[in-house]
PDB file of C-alpha atoms and ligand atoms in Angstrom:
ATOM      1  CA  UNK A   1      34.299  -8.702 -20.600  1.00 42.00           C
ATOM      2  CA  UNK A   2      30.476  -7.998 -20.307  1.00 49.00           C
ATOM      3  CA  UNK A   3      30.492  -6.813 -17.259  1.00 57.00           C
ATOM      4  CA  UNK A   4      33.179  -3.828 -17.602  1.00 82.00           C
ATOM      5  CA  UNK A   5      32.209  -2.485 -21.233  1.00 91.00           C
ATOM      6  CA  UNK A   6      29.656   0.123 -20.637  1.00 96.00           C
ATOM      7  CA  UNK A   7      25.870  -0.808 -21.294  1.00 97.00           C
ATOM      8  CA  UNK A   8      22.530   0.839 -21.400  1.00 98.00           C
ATOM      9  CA  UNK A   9      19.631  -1.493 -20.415  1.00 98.00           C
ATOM     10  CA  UNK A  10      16.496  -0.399 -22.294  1.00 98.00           C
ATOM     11  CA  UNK A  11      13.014  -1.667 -20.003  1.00 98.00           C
ATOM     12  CA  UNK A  12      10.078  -1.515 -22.647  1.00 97.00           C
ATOM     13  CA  UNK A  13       6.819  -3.328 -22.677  1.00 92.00           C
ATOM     14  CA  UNK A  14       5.636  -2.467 -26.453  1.00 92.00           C
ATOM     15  CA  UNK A  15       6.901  -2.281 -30.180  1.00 95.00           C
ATOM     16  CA  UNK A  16       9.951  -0.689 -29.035  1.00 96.00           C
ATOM     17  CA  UNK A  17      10.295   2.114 -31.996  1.00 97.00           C
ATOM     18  CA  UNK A  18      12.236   3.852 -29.561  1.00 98.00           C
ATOM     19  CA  UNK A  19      14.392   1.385 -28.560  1.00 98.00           C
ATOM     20  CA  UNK A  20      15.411   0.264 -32.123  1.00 97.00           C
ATOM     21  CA  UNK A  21      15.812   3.908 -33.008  1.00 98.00           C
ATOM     22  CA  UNK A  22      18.528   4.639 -30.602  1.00 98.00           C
ATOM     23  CA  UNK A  23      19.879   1.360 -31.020  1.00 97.00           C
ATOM     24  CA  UNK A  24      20.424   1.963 -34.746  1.00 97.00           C
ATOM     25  CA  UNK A  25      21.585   6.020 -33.828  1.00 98.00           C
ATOM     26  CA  UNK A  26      24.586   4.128 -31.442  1.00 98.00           C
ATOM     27  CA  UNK A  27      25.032   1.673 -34.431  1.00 97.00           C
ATOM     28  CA  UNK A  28      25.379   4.124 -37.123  1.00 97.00           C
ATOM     29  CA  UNK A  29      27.553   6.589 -35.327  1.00 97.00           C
ATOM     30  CA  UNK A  30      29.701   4.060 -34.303  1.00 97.00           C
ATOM     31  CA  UNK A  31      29.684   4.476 -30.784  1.00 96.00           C
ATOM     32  CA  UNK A  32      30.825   1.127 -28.710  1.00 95.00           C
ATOM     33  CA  UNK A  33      28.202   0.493 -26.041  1.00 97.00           C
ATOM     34  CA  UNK A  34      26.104  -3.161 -24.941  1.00 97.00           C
ATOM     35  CA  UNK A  35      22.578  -2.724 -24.873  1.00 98.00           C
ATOM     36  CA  UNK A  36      20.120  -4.855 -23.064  1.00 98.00           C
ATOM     37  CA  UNK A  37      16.774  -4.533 -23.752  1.00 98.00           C
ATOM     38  CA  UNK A  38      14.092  -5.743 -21.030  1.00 97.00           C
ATOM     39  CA  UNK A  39      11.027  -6.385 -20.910  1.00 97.00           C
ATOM     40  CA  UNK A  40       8.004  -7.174 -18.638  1.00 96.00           C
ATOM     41  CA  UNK A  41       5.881  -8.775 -21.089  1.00 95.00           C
ATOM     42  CA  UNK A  42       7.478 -12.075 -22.779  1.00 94.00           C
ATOM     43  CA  UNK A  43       5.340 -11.977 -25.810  1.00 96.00           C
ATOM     44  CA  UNK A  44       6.204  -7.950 -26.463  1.00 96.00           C
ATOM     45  CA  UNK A  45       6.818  -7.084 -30.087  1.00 96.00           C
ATOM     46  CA  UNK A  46      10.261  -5.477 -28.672  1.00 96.00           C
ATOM     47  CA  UNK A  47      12.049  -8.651 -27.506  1.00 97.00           C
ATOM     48  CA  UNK A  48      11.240 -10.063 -30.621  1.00 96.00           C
ATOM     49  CA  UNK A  49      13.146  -7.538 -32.491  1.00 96.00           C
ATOM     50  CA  UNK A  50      15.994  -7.546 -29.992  1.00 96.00           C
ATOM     51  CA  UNK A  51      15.975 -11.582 -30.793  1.00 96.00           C
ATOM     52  CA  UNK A  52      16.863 -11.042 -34.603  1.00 95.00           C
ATOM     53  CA  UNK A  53      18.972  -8.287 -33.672  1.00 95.00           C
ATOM     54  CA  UNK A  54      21.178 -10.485 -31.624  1.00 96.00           C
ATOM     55  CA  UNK A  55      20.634  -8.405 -28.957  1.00 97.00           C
ATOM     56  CA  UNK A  56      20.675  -9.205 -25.366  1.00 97.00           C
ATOM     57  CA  UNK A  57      17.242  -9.655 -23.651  1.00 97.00           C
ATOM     58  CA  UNK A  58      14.974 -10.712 -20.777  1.00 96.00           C
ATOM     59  CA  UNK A  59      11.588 -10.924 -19.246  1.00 96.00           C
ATOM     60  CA  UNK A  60      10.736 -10.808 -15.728  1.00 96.00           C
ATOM     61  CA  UNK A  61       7.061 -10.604 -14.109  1.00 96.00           C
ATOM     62  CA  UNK A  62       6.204  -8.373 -11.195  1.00 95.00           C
ATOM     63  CA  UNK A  63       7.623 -10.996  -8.698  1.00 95.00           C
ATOM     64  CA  UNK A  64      10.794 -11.546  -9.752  1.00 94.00           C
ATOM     65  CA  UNK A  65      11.423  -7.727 -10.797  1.00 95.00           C
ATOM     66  CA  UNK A  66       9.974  -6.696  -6.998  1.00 93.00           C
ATOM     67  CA  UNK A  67      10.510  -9.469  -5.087  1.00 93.00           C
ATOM     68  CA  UNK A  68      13.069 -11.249  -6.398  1.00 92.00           C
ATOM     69  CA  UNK A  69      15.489  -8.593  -7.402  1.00 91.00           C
ATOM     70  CA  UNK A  70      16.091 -10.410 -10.622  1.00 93.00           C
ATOM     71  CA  UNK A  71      16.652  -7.236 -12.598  1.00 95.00           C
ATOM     72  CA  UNK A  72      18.140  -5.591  -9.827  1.00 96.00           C
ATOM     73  CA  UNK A  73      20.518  -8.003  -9.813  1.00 96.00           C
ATOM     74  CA  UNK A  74      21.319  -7.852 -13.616  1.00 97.00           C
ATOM     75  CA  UNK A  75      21.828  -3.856 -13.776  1.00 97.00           C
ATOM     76  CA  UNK A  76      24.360  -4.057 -11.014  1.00 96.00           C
ATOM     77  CA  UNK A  77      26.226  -7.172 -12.070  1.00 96.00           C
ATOM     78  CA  UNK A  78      27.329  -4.698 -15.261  1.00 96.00           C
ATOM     79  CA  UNK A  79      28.872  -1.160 -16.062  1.00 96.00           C
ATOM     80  CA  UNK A  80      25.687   0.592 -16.331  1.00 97.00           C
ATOM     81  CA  UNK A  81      25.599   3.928 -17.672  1.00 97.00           C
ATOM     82  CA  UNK A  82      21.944   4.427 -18.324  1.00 98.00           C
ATOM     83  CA  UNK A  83      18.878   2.745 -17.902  1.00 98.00           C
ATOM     84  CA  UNK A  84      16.188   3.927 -20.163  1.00 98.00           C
ATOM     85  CA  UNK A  85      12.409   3.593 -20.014  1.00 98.00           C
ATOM     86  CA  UNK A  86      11.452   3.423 -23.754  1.00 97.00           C
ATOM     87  CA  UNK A  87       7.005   2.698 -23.398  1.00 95.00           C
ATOM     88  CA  UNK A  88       7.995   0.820 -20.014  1.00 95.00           C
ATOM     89  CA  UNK A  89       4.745   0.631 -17.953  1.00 90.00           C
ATOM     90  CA  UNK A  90       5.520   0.432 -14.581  1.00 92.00           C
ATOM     91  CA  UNK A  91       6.582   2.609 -11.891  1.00 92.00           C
ATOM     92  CA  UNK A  92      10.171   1.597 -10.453  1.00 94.00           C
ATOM     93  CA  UNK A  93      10.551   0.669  -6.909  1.00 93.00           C
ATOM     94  CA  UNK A  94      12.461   2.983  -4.734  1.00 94.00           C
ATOM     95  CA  UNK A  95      15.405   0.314  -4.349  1.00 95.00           C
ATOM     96  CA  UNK A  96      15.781   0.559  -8.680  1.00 96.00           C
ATOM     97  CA  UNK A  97      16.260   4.883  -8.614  1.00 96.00           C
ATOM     98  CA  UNK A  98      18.516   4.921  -5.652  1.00 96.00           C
ATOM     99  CA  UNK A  99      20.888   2.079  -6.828  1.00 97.00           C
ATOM    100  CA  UNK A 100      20.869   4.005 -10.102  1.00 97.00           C
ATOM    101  CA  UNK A 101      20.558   8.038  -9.470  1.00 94.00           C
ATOM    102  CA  UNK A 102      20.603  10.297 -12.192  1.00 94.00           C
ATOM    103  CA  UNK A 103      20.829   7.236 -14.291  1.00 97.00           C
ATOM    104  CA  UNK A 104      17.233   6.347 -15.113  1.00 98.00           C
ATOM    105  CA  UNK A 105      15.154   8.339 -17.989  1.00 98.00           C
ATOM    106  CA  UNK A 106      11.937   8.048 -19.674  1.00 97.00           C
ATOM    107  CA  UNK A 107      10.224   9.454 -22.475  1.00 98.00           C
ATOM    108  CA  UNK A 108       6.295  10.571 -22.186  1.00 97.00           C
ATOM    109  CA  UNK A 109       4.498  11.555 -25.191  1.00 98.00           C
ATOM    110  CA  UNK A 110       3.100  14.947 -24.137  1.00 98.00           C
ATOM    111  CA  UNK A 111       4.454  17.783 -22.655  1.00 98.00           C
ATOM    112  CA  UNK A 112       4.595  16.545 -18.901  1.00 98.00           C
ATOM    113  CA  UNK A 113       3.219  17.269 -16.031  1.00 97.00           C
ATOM    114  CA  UNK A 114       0.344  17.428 -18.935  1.00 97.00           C
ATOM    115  CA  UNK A 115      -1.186  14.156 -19.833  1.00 97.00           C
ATOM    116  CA  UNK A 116       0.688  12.283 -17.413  1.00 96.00           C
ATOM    117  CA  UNK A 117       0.587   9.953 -14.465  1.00 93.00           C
ATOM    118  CA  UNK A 118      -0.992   6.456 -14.020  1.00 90.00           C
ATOM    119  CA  UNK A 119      -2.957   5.386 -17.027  1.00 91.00           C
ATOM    120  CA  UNK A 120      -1.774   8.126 -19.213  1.00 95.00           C
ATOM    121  CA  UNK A 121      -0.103   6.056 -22.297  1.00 95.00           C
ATOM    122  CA  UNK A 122      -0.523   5.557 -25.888  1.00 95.00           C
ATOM    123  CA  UNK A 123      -3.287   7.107 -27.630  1.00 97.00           C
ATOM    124  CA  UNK A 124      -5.047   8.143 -24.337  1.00 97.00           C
ATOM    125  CA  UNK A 125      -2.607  10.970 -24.032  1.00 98.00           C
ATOM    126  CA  UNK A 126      -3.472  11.792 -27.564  1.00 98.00           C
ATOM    127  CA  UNK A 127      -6.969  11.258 -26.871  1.00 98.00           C
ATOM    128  CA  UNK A 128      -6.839  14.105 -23.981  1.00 98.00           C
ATOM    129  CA  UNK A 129      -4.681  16.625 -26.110  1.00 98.00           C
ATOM    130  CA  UNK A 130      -7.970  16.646 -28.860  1.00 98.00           C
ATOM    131  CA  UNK A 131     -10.594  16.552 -26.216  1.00 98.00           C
ATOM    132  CA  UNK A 132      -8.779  19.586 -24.690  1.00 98.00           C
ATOM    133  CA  UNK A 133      -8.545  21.591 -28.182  1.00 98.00           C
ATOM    134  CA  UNK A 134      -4.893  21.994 -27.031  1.00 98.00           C
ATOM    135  CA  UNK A 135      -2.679  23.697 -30.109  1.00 98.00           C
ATOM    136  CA  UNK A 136       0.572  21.862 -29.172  1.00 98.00           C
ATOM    137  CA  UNK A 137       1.515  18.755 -27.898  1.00 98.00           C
ATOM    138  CA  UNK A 138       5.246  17.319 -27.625  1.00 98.00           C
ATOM    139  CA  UNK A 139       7.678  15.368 -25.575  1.00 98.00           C
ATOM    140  CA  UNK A 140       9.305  15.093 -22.532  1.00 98.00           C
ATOM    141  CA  UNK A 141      12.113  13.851 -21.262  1.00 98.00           C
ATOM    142  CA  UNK A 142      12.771  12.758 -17.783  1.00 98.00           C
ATOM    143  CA  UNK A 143      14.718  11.735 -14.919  1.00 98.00           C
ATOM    144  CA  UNK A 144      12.980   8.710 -12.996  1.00 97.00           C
ATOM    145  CA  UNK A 145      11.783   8.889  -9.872  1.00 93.00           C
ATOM    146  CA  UNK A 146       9.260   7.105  -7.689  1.00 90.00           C
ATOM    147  CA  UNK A 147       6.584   8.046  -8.973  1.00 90.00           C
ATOM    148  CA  UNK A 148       4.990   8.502 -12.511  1.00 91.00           C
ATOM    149  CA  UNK A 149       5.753  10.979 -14.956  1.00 91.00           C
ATOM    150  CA  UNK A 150       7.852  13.375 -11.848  1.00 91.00           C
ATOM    151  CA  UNK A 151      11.221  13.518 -12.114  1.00 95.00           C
ATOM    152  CA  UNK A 152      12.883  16.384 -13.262  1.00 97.00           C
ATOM    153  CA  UNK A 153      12.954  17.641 -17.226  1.00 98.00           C
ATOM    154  CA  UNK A 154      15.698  16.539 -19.405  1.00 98.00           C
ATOM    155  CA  UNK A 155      14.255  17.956 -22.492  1.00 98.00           C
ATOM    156  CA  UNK A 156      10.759  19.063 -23.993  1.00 98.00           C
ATOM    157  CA  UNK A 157       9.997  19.141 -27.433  1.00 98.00           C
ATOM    158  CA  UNK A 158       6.434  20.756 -28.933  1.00 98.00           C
ATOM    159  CA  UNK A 159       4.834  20.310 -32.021  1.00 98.00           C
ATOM    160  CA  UNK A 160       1.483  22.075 -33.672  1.00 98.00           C
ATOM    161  CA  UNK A 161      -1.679  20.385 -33.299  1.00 98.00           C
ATOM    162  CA  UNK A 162      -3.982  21.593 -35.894  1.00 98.00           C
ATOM    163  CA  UNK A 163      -7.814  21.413 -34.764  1.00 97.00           C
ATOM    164  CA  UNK A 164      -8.845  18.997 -37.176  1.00 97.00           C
ATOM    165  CA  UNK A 165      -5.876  16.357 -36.007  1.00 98.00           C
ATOM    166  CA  UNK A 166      -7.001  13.232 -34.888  1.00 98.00           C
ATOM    167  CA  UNK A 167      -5.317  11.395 -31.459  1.00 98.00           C
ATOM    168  CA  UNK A 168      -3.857   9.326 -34.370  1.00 98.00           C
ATOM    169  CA  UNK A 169      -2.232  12.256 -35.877  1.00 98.00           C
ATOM    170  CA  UNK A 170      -0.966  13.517 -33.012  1.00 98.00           C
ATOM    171  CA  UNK A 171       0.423  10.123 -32.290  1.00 98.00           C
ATOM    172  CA  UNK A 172       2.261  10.244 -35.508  1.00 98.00           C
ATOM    173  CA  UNK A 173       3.309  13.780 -34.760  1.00 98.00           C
ATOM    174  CA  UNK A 174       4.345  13.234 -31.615  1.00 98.00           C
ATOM    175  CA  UNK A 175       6.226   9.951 -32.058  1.00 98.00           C
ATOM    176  CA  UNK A 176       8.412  12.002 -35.193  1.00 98.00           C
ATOM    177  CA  UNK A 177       9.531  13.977 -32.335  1.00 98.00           C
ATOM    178  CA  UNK A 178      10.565  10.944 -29.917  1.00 98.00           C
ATOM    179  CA  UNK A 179      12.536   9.011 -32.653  1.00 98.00           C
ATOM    180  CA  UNK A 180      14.431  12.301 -33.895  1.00 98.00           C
ATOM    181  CA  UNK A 181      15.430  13.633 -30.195  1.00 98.00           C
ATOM    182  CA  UNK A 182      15.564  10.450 -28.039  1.00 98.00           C
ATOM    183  CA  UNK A 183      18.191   8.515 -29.245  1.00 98.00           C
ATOM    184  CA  UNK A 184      20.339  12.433 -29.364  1.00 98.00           C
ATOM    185  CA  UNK A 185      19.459  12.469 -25.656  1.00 98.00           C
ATOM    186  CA  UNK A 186      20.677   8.992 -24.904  1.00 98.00           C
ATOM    187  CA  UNK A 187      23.873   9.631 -26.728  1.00 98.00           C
ATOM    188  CA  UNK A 188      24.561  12.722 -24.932  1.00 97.00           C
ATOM    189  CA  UNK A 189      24.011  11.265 -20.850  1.00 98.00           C
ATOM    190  CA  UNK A 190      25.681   8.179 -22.272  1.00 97.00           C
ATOM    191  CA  UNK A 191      28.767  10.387 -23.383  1.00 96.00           C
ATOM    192  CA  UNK A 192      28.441  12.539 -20.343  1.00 94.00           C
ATOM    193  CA  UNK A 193      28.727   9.292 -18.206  1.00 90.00           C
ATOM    194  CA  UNK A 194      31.667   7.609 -19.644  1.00 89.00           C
ATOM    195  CA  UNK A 195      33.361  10.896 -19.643  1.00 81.00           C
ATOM    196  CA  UNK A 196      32.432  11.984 -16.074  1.00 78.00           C
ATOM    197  CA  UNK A 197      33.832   7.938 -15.546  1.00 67.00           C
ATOM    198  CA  UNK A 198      37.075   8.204 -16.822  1.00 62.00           C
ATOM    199  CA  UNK A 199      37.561  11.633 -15.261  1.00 57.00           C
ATOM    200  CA  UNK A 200      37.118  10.088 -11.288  1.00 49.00           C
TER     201      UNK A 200
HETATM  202  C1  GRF B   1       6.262   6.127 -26.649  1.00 95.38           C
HETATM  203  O1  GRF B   1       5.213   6.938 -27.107  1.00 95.38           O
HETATM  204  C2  GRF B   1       6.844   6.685 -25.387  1.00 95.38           C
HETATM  205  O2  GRF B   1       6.746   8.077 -25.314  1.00 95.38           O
HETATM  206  C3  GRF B   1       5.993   6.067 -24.329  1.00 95.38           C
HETATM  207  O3  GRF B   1       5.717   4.778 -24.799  1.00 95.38           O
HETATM  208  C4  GRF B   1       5.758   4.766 -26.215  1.00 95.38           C
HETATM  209  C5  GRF B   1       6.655   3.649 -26.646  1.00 95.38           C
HETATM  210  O4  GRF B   1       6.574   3.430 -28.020  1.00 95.38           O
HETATM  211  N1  GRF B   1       6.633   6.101 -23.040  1.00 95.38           N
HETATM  212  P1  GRF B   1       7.530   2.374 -28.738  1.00 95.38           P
HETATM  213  O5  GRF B   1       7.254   1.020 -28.099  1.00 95.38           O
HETATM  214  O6  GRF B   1       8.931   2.828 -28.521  1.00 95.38           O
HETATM  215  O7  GRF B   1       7.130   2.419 -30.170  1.00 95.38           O
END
């Protein structure tokens, strides 16, 4: 039944690289798990993948995901055992982390609390790294809290940034990074869930 096999809901608002790279990392190592993928934008690249992937998927708009509770509602109605933010733009109300603590993760391209905080996505945060001559740049990898970019590390990752590198490089450089360790960090809170689960 849907609502007792475990499930990850993925919230992204872009291409969703990210999301189809841990989806496929699940896939291939043959770990069962549902994914959802949902998104505030109804035209995003991502829920058009997740269509032709057979995959599960929504859209909400800032009413019905504030107000309305309509995603609220979804996550609890199943056997959540993480929610991940894969290029999801906004913050999450307070009522979304508590319902869900320790459960919630995101992935910022730069080595947080670097480059972060409202505003800070895509190739801005590239954009800053070259404008600030910095010689590495990276990933982190968060808990979610209230506010942007905060909660506490999960994992960094760094990579060199060479002076001539454009934001563009670094994008490319940086985004290597997310699609080899994000999908290895999903699988091991995932595991670490199910496990803790069945221990209780
Ligand atoms: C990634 O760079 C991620 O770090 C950030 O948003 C971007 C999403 O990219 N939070 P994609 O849609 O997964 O390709």
């Amino acid at each position: 039944m849907e609502s007792s096999s475990p499930h990850i809901a993925i919230l992204a608002s872009g291409t969703g690289s990210n999301a189809l790279k841990i989806i496929s990392h699940f896939n291939h190592k043959k770990i069962k798990v549902n994914f959802s993928i949902l998104s505030n934008r109804k035209e995003a690249p991502v829920l058009e993948k997740a269509k032709e992937l057979g995959i599960p998927y929504m859209s909400f708009n800032k009413q019905t995901f504030i107000e309305e509770n309509v995603v609220l509602d979804y996550l609890k109605e199943r056997n959540i055992k993480l929610i991940v933010l894969a290029g999801f733009l906004w913050l999450l109300p307070k009522k979304y982390v508590d319902t869900f603590p320790k459960k919630i993760i995101n992935i910022h391209p730069s080595l947080l609390p670097k480059y972060g905080g409202k505003g800070m996505y895509g190739i801005k945060v590239h954009e800053a790294v070259v404008r600030a001559k910095d010689n590495i740049s990276g990933i982190t990898i968060h808990y979610v809290d209230e506010a942007y970019d905060h909660g506490q590390h999960i994992l960094q990752k760094t990579c060199v940034i060479h002076p001539k590198d454009s934001p563009e490089v670094v994008a490319k450089k940086v985004q290597i990074l997310e699609h080899k360790y994000f999908p290895q960090v999903v699988e091991s809170l995932f595991l670490r869930e199910s496990h803790n689960q069945t221990e209780t």
